[in-house]
Amino acid sequence: MKSSPKGSTVSRETQLPSPQQTRTIVIVNQKGGVGKTTTAVNVASALARGGLKVLMMDLDPQGNASTALGINHQPGIAGTYEVLLQHAKIADVQQPSPESENLVVVPATIDLAGAEIELVPQVAREQRLRKAVSAHLADSAVDYVIFDCPPSLGLLTLNALVAANEILMPIQCEYYALEGVGHLLRTIDLVKDELNPELEIGTVLLTMFDARTKLSAQVGEQVRQYFPDQTLVTLIPRSVRLSEAPSYGQTILGYDPQSVGAKAYRRAAEEIAQRGARLSVEAATVGATR
Ligand code: ADP
Ligand code: MG
């Protein structure tokens, strides 16, 4: 049951392999400014342009992912807040992104800032997003659900860690890159033990890599030692074009498709799609020989 790319927006892109089951990926790192949102929107757009059906859920009250994907998220627009606190259906609040006909977005408005507190007294407060996403996937064909999180480990991020099966951790190639990662890993272990045994760190992506500095190379090396299987071969370079794109309500793939940043994010998305496809094949092979 696979979507084939239609229309001119995706026809020039290489078709990416679709996963056997919907992949739910949470972009997480409790540090701000490490490239979470930039990674979320560009990977989402690259997967969608590669012919895959993508749902992006913006969980950051700042709504930067919504902005970058050309989505209206002014106060009063329904989005993630209504899904978490008012039982709104994802299908009723998602908006099509001008990036690709394969990409829809559940926007974040500033209302979401209150959700962190408003969720506290709710029943099964950390399961809200998981339930909404499961209900949506029961009757919609989606290849990838991607969650962009705020820079904290509060209830919004926790909801995403419970709703997703995979973590994509962007790590900025700078001093103290791994500072705080220990805390994040302990949180992930707790979530696995108590709330979501399926959660795994699937992907680590090195961001803002500066080939001219020794420091970037050293950090990259250290991260690869720490996460040998998860770290993508592709590095995201530091590039001004990447930081300019959101102010035009575009990802780098729309804003400057031939730039180094666009090429890097296309390769990263391809690696993610290929690795997932390979894992599914391995799982199928193991199943068949049992
Ligand atoms: P986070 O979501 O983790 O807070 P962002 O993705 O918003 O991080 O990135 C923080 C800032 O750095 C933004 O201004 C963004 O445009 C910029 N940025 C992100 N990735 C790059 C990059 N590879 N090169 C240059 N600037 C980048
Ligand atoms: Mg962000």
CSV table of C-alpha atoms and ligand atoms in Angstrom, one decimal:
chain,number,residue,atom,x,y,z
A,1,MET,CA,0.0,0.0,0.0
A,2,LYS,CA,2.5,2.5,-1.1
A,3,SER,CA,2.2,6.1,-2.3
A,4,SER,CA,3.8,6.8,-5.6
A,5,PRO,CA,5.1,10.3,-6.1
A,6,LYS,CA,2.7,12.4,-8.2
A,7,GLY,CA,3.0,15.9,-9.4
A,8,SER,CA,6.0,18.1,-10.3
A,9,THR,CA,7.1,18.8,-6.7
A,10,VAL,CA,8.4,15.3,-6.2
A,11,SER,CA,9.0,14.0,-9.7
A,12,ARG,CA,12.7,15.1,-9.8
A,13,GLU,CA,13.6,13.4,-6.5
A,14,THR,CA,14.7,9.8,-6.1
A,15,GLN,CA,12.1,7.5,-4.7
A,16,LEU,CA,13.0,6.4,-1.2
A,17,PRO,CA,12.2,2.9,0.1
A,18,SER,CA,9.1,2.8,2.2
A,19,PRO,CA,9.2,1.2,5.6
A,20,GLN,CA,7.2,-2.0,6.2
A,21,GLN,CA,5.4,-0.3,9.1
A,22,THR,CA,5.0,3.3,10.0
A,23,ARG,CA,8.1,4.7,11.7
A,24,THR,CA,7.6,7.1,14.5
A,25,ILE,CA,10.7,9.2,15.2
A,26,VAL,CA,11.2,11.7,17.9
A,27,ILE,CA,13.9,14.4,17.4
A,28,VAL,CA,15.3,14.9,20.9
A,29,ASN,CA,18.1,16.6,22.7
A,30,GLN,CA,17.3,18.7,25.7
A,31,LYS,CA,19.8,21.3,24.7
A,32,GLY,CA,18.5,24.2,22.7
A,33,GLY,CA,20.0,25.3,19.4
A,34,VAL,CA,21.6,22.0,18.4
A,35,GLY,CA,19.7,21.7,15.2
A,36,LYS,CA,16.6,19.7,16.3
A,37,THR,CA,14.1,21.7,14.3
A,38,THR,CA,16.4,22.2,11.3
A,39,THR,CA,16.8,18.4,11.2
A,40,ALA,CA,13.1,17.7,11.8
A,41,VAL,CA,11.9,19.9,9.0
A,42,ASN,CA,14.6,19.1,6.4
A,43,VAL,CA,14.5,15.3,7.0
A,44,ALA,CA,10.6,15.4,6.9
A,45,SER,CA,10.7,17.4,3.7
A,46,ALA,CA,13.4,15.1,2.1
A,47,LEU,CA,11.4,12.0,3.0
A,48,ALA,CA,8.2,13.5,1.6
A,49,ARG,CA,9.9,14.6,-1.6
A,50,GLY,CA,11.3,11.1,-1.9
A,51,GLY,CA,7.7,9.9,-2.2
A,52,LEU,CA,6.9,8.9,1.4
A,53,LYS,CA,3.9,10.0,3.3
A,54,VAL,CA,5.1,12.1,6.3
A,55,LEU,CA,3.2,13.6,9.3
A,56,MET,CA,5.1,16.2,11.3
A,57,MET,CA,3.9,17.0,14.7
A,58,ASP,CA,5.3,20.2,16.2
A,59,LEU,CA,5.6,19.9,20.0
A,60,ASP,CA,7.6,23.1,20.6
A,61,PRO,CA,5.4,26.1,21.6
A,62,GLN,CA,7.8,28.3,19.6
A,63,GLY,CA,6.3,26.6,16.5
A,64,ASN,CA,9.6,26.9,14.6
A,65,ALA,CA,9.0,23.7,12.7
A,66,SER,CA,5.5,25.0,11.7
A,67,THR,CA,7.0,28.2,10.4
A,68,ALA,CA,9.8,26.5,8.4
A,69,LEU,CA,7.2,24.2,6.7
A,70,GLY,CA,5.0,27.2,5.7
A,71,ILE,CA,2.2,26.4,8.1
A,72,ASN,CA,0.0,29.0,9.7
A,73,HIS,CA,0.3,28.7,13.5
A,74,GLN,CA,-1.1,31.9,14.8
A,75,PRO,CA,-3.1,31.8,18.1
A,76,GLY,CA,-6.5,30.3,17.5
A,77,ILE,CA,-5.3,27.8,14.9
A,78,ALA,CA,-5.9,24.2,16.2
A,79,GLY,CA,-3.0,22.0,16.5
A,80,THR,CA,-0.9,19.9,19.0
A,81,TYR,CA,-2.5,21.7,22.0
A,82,GLU,CA,-6.0,20.6,20.9
A,83,VAL,CA,-4.8,17.0,20.3
A,84,LEU,CA,-3.2,16.8,23.7
A,85,LEU,CA,-5.8,18.5,25.8
A,86,GLN,CA,-9.1,18.6,23.9
A,87,HIS,CA,-9.2,15.2,22.3
A,88,ALA,CA,-9.0,16.7,18.8
A,89,LYS,CA,-8.3,14.2,16.0
A,90,ILE,CA,-5.0,14.6,14.2
A,91,ALA,CA,-6.9,14.4,10.8
A,92,ASP,CA,-9.0,17.4,11.8
A,93,VAL,CA,-6.1,19.7,12.7
A,94,GLN,CA,-3.3,18.7,10.3
A,95,GLN,CA,-2.5,21.1,7.5
A,96,PRO,CA,-0.9,20.4,4.1
A,97,SER,CA,2.7,21.9,3.8
A,98,PRO,CA,3.6,23.7,0.6
A,99,GLU,CA,6.9,21.8,0.7
A,100,SER,CA,5.4,18.6,-0.7
A,101,GLU,CA,2.0,17.0,-1.3
A,102,ASN,CA,3.2,14.1,0.8
A,103,LEU,CA,3.8,16.2,3.9
A,104,VAL,CA,1.2,17.3,6.5
A,105,VAL,CA,1.8,19.2,9.7
A,106,VAL,CA,0.1,19.4,13.1
A,107,PRO,CA,1.1,23.0,14.1
A,108,ALA,CA,2.2,24.3,17.5
A,109,THR,CA,0.7,27.6,18.7
A,110,ILE,CA,1.8,29.5,21.7
A,111,ASP,CA,-1.1,27.8,23.6
A,112,LEU,CA,1.2,24.8,23.8
A,113,ALA,CA,3.3,26.7,26.4
A,114,GLY,CA,0.5,26.2,28.9
A,115,ALA,CA,0.1,22.5,28.1
A,116,GLU,CA,3.2,21.6,30.1
A,117,ILE,CA,1.2,22.7,33.3
A,118,GLU,CA,-2.3,21.8,32.1
A,119,LEU,CA,-1.3,18.2,31.4
A,120,VAL,CA,-0.1,17.7,35.0
A,121,PRO,CA,-3.5,16.9,36.6
A,122,GLN,CA,-4.7,14.9,33.5
A,123,VAL,CA,-5.3,11.2,33.6
A,124,ALA,CA,-2.6,9.2,31.7
A,125,ARG,CA,-1.0,12.5,31.0
A,126,GLU,CA,2.1,11.0,29.3
A,127,GLN,CA,0.0,8.7,27.1
A,128,ARG,CA,-2.1,11.4,25.4
A,129,LEU,CA,0.0,11.7,22.2
A,130,ARG,CA,0.5,8.0,21.8
A,131,LYS,CA,-3.2,7.4,21.9
A,132,ALA,CA,-3.9,10.2,19.4
A,133,VAL,CA,-1.2,8.9,17.0
A,134,SER,CA,-2.4,5.3,17.3
A,135,ALA,CA,-5.9,6.3,16.6
A,136,HIS,CA,-4.8,8.3,13.5
A,137,LEU,CA,-2.6,5.5,12.2
A,138,ALA,CA,-5.4,3.0,12.4
A,139,ASP,CA,-7.1,4.6,9.5
A,140,SER,CA,-4.4,6.7,7.7
A,141,ALA,CA,-1.5,5.5,5.5
A,142,VAL,CA,1.6,7.3,6.9
A,143,ASP,CA,5.2,6.2,6.4
A,144,TYR,CA,6.8,8.5,8.9
A,145,VAL,CA,5.6,10.4,11.9
A,146,ILE,CA,8.2,12.9,13.1
A,147,PHE,CA,8.0,14.8,16.4
A,148,ASP,CA,9.9,18.1,16.9
A,149,CYS,CA,10.4,18.7,20.7
A,150,PRO,CA,11.1,21.7,22.8
A,151,PRO,CA,14.5,22.0,24.5
A,152,SER,CA,13.5,20.4,27.8
A,153,LEU,CA,12.6,17.0,29.2
A,154,GLY,CA,9.1,18.1,30.4
A,155,LEU,CA,5.7,16.5,29.7
A,156,LEU,CA,5.6,17.6,26.0
A,157,THR,CA,8.9,15.8,25.3
A,158,LEU,CA,7.8,12.9,27.5
A,159,ASN,CA,4.6,12.5,25.4
A,160,ALA,CA,6.7,12.3,22.3
A,161,LEU,CA,9.1,9.7,23.8
A,162,VAL,CA,6.1,7.6,24.7
A,163,ALA,CA,4.4,8.0,21.3
A,164,ALA,CA,7.5,7.2,19.2
A,165,ASN,CA,9.5,4.0,18.6
A,166,GLU,CA,12.7,5.6,17.5
A,167,ILE,CA,14.9,8.5,18.7
A,168,LEU,CA,16.9,10.7,16.3
A,169,MET,CA,19.4,12.7,18.4
A,170,PRO,CA,21.1,15.7,16.6
A,171,ILE,CA,24.4,16.5,18.3
A,172,GLN,CA,26.1,19.8,17.5
A,173,CYS,CA,29.8,19.6,16.8
A,174,GLU,CA,30.9,22.0,19.5
A,175,TYR,CA,32.4,22.0,23.0
A,176,TYR,CA,30.2,20.2,25.6
A,177,ALA,CA,28.4,18.3,22.7
A,178,LEU,CA,28.0,15.3,24.9
A,179,GLU,CA,27.2,17.2,28.1
A,180,GLY,CA,23.7,16.4,29.2
A,181,VAL,CA,23.6,13.3,26.9
A,182,GLY,CA,24.0,11.1,30.1
A,183,HIS,CA,21.0,12.7,31.6
A,184,LEU,CA,19.0,12.1,28.4
A,185,LEU,CA,20.1,8.5,28.2
A,186,ARG,CA,18.9,7.9,31.8
A,187,THR,CA,15.6,9.5,31.0
A,188,ILE,CA,15.3,7.3,27.9
A,189,ASP,CA,16.0,4.2,30.1
A,190,LEU,CA,13.3,5.3,32.5
A,191,VAL,CA,10.8,5.8,29.7
A,192,LYS,CA,11.7,2.4,28.3
A,193,ASP,CA,11.3,0.7,31.7
A,194,GLU,CA,8.1,2.4,32.7
A,195,LEU,CA,6.2,3.6,29.6
A,196,ASN,CA,7.5,2.5,26.2
A,197,PRO,CA,9.7,-0.6,26.0
A,198,GLU,CA,9.9,-0.3,22.2
A,199,LEU,CA,11.8,3.0,22.3
A,200,GLU,CA,15.4,2.9,20.8
A,201,ILE,CA,18.0,5.4,19.8
A,202,GLY,CA,17.9,4.7,16.1
A,203,THR,CA,19.8,7.6,14.7
A,204,VAL,CA,22.5,10.1,15.8
A,205,LEU,CA,23.2,13.0,13.4
A,206,LEU,CA,26.2,15.3,13.7
A,207,THR,CA,25.1,18.9,13.0
A,208,MET,CA,26.8,22.2,12.3
A,209,PHE,CA,30.0,20.4,11.4
A,210,ASP,CA,32.8,22.8,10.5
A,211,ALA,CA,35.4,21.0,8.4
A,212,ARG,CA,38.0,23.7,9.0
A,213,THR,CA,38.2,23.1,12.8
A,214,LYS,CA,39.9,20.3,14.6
A,215,LEU,CA,37.2,20.5,17.3
A,216,SER,CA,34.4,19.4,14.9
A,217,ALA,CA,36.4,16.4,13.9
A,218,GLN,CA,37.2,15.5,17.5
A,219,VAL,CA,33.6,15.8,18.6
A,220,GLY,CA,32.5,13.7,15.6
A,221,GLU,CA,35.0,11.0,16.5
A,222,GLN,CA,33.9,11.0,20.2
A,223,VAL,CA,30.2,10.8,19.2
A,224,ARG,CA,30.9,7.9,16.8
A,225,GLN,CA,32.7,6.0,19.6
A,226,TYR,CA,29.7,6.6,21.9
A,227,PHE,CA,27.1,5.7,19.3
A,228,PRO,CA,28.9,3.5,16.7
A,229,ASP,CA,25.9,1.9,15.1
A,230,GLN,CA,23.6,4.9,15.3
A,231,THR,CA,25.7,7.8,13.9
A,232,LEU,CA,24.9,8.5,10.3
A,233,VAL,CA,27.9,8.7,7.9
A,234,THR,CA,26.4,11.9,6.6
A,235,LEU,CA,27.4,15.1,8.5
A,236,ILE,CA,25.4,18.3,8.4
A,237,PRO,CA,27.8,21.2,7.6
A,238,ARG,CA,27.5,24.6,9.2
A,239,SER,CA,25.9,26.7,6.5
A,240,VAL,CA,24.3,30.1,6.5
A,241,ARG,CA,21.8,29.0,3.8
A,242,LEU,CA,20.3,26.5,6.3
A,243,SER,CA,19.7,29.2,8.8
A,244,GLU,CA,18.2,31.6,6.2
A,245,ALA,CA,15.5,29.2,4.8
A,246,PRO,CA,13.0,29.3,7.7
A,247,SER,CA,12.5,33.1,7.3
A,248,TYR,CA,11.1,32.3,3.9
A,249,GLY,CA,8.8,29.7,5.3
A,250,GLN,CA,10.8,27.0,3.5
A,251,THR,CA,13.1,24.2,4.1
A,252,ILE,CA,16.6,24.2,2.5
A,253,LEU,CA,15.2,21.7,-0.1
A,254,GLY,CA,12.8,24.4,-1.4
A,255,TYR,CA,14.9,27.4,-0.7
A,256,ASP,CA,18.2,26.3,-2.2
A,257,PRO,CA,18.0,22.7,-3.4
A,258,GLN,CA,21.6,22.6,-4.8
A,259,SER,CA,23.3,24.0,-1.6
A,260,VAL,CA,25.6,21.8,0.5
A,261,GLY,CA,23.0,21.9,3.3
A,262,ALA,CA,20.2,20.6,1.0
A,263,LYS,CA,22.5,17.8,-0.3
A,264,ALA,CA,23.5,16.8,3.2
A,265,TYR,CA,19.9,16.6,4.5
A,266,ARG,CA,18.8,14.6,1.4
A,267,ARG,CA,21.6,12.2,2.1
A,268,ALA,CA,20.8,12.0,5.8
A,269,ALA,CA,17.1,11.2,4.9
A,270,GLU,CA,18.2,8.6,2.4
A,271,GLU,CA,20.4,6.9,5.0
A,272,ILE,CA,17.5,6.9,7.5
A,273,ALA,CA,15.2,5.4,4.9
A,274,GLN,CA,17.8,2.8,3.8
A,275,ARG,CA,18.8,1.8,7.3
A,276,GLY,CA,15.2,1.3,8.2
A,277,ALA,CA,14.5,-0.7,5.1
A,278,ARG,CA,17.6,-2.8,5.8
A,279,LEU,CA,16.6,-3.4,9.4
A,280,SER,CA,13.1,-4.5,8.2
A,281,VAL,CA,14.7,-6.9,5.7
A,282,GLU,CA,17.0,-8.4,8.4
A,283,ALA,CA,14.0,-8.8,10.7
A,284,ALA,CA,12.1,-10.5,8.0
A,285,THR,CA,15.0,-12.8,7.2
A,286,VAL,CA,15.5,-13.8,10.8
A,287,GLY,CA,11.7,-14.4,11.1
A,288,ALA,CA,11.8,-16.6,8.0
A,289,THR,CA,14.6,-18.8,9.2
A,290,ARG,CA,13.2,-19.5,12.6
B,1,ADP,P1,16.9,23.5,18.1
B,1,ADP,O1,15.6,23.1,17.5
B,1,ADP,O2,17.7,22.3,18.6
B,1,ADP,O3,16.8,24.6,19.1
B,1,ADP,P2,17.5,24.8,15.6
B,1,ADP,O4,17.3,23.8,14.5
B,1,ADP,O5,16.4,25.8,15.8
B,1,ADP,O6,17.9,24.1,16.9
B,1,ADP,O7,18.9,25.6,15.3
B,1,ADP,C1,19.3,26.6,16.1
B,1,ADP,C2,19.8,27.8,15.2
B,1,ADP,O8,20.9,27.3,14.4
B,1,ADP,C3,18.8,28.2,14.2
B,1,ADP,O9,19.0,29.6,14.0
B,1,ADP,C4,19.1,27.5,12.9
B,1,ADP,O10,18.7,28.2,11.8
B,1,ADP,C5,20.7,27.4,13.0
B,1,ADP,N1,21.2,26.2,12.4
B,1,ADP,C6,20.8,24.9,12.5
B,1,ADP,N2,21.5,24.1,11.8
B,1,ADP,C7,22.4,24.8,11.2
B,1,ADP,C8,23.5,24.5,10.3
B,1,ADP,N3,23.8,23.3,9.9
B,1,ADP,N4,24.3,25.5,9.9
B,1,ADP,C9,24.0,26.8,10.3
B,1,ADP,N5,23.0,27.2,11.1
B,1,ADP,C10,22.2,26.2,11.6
B,2,MG,MG,13.7,23.6,18.0
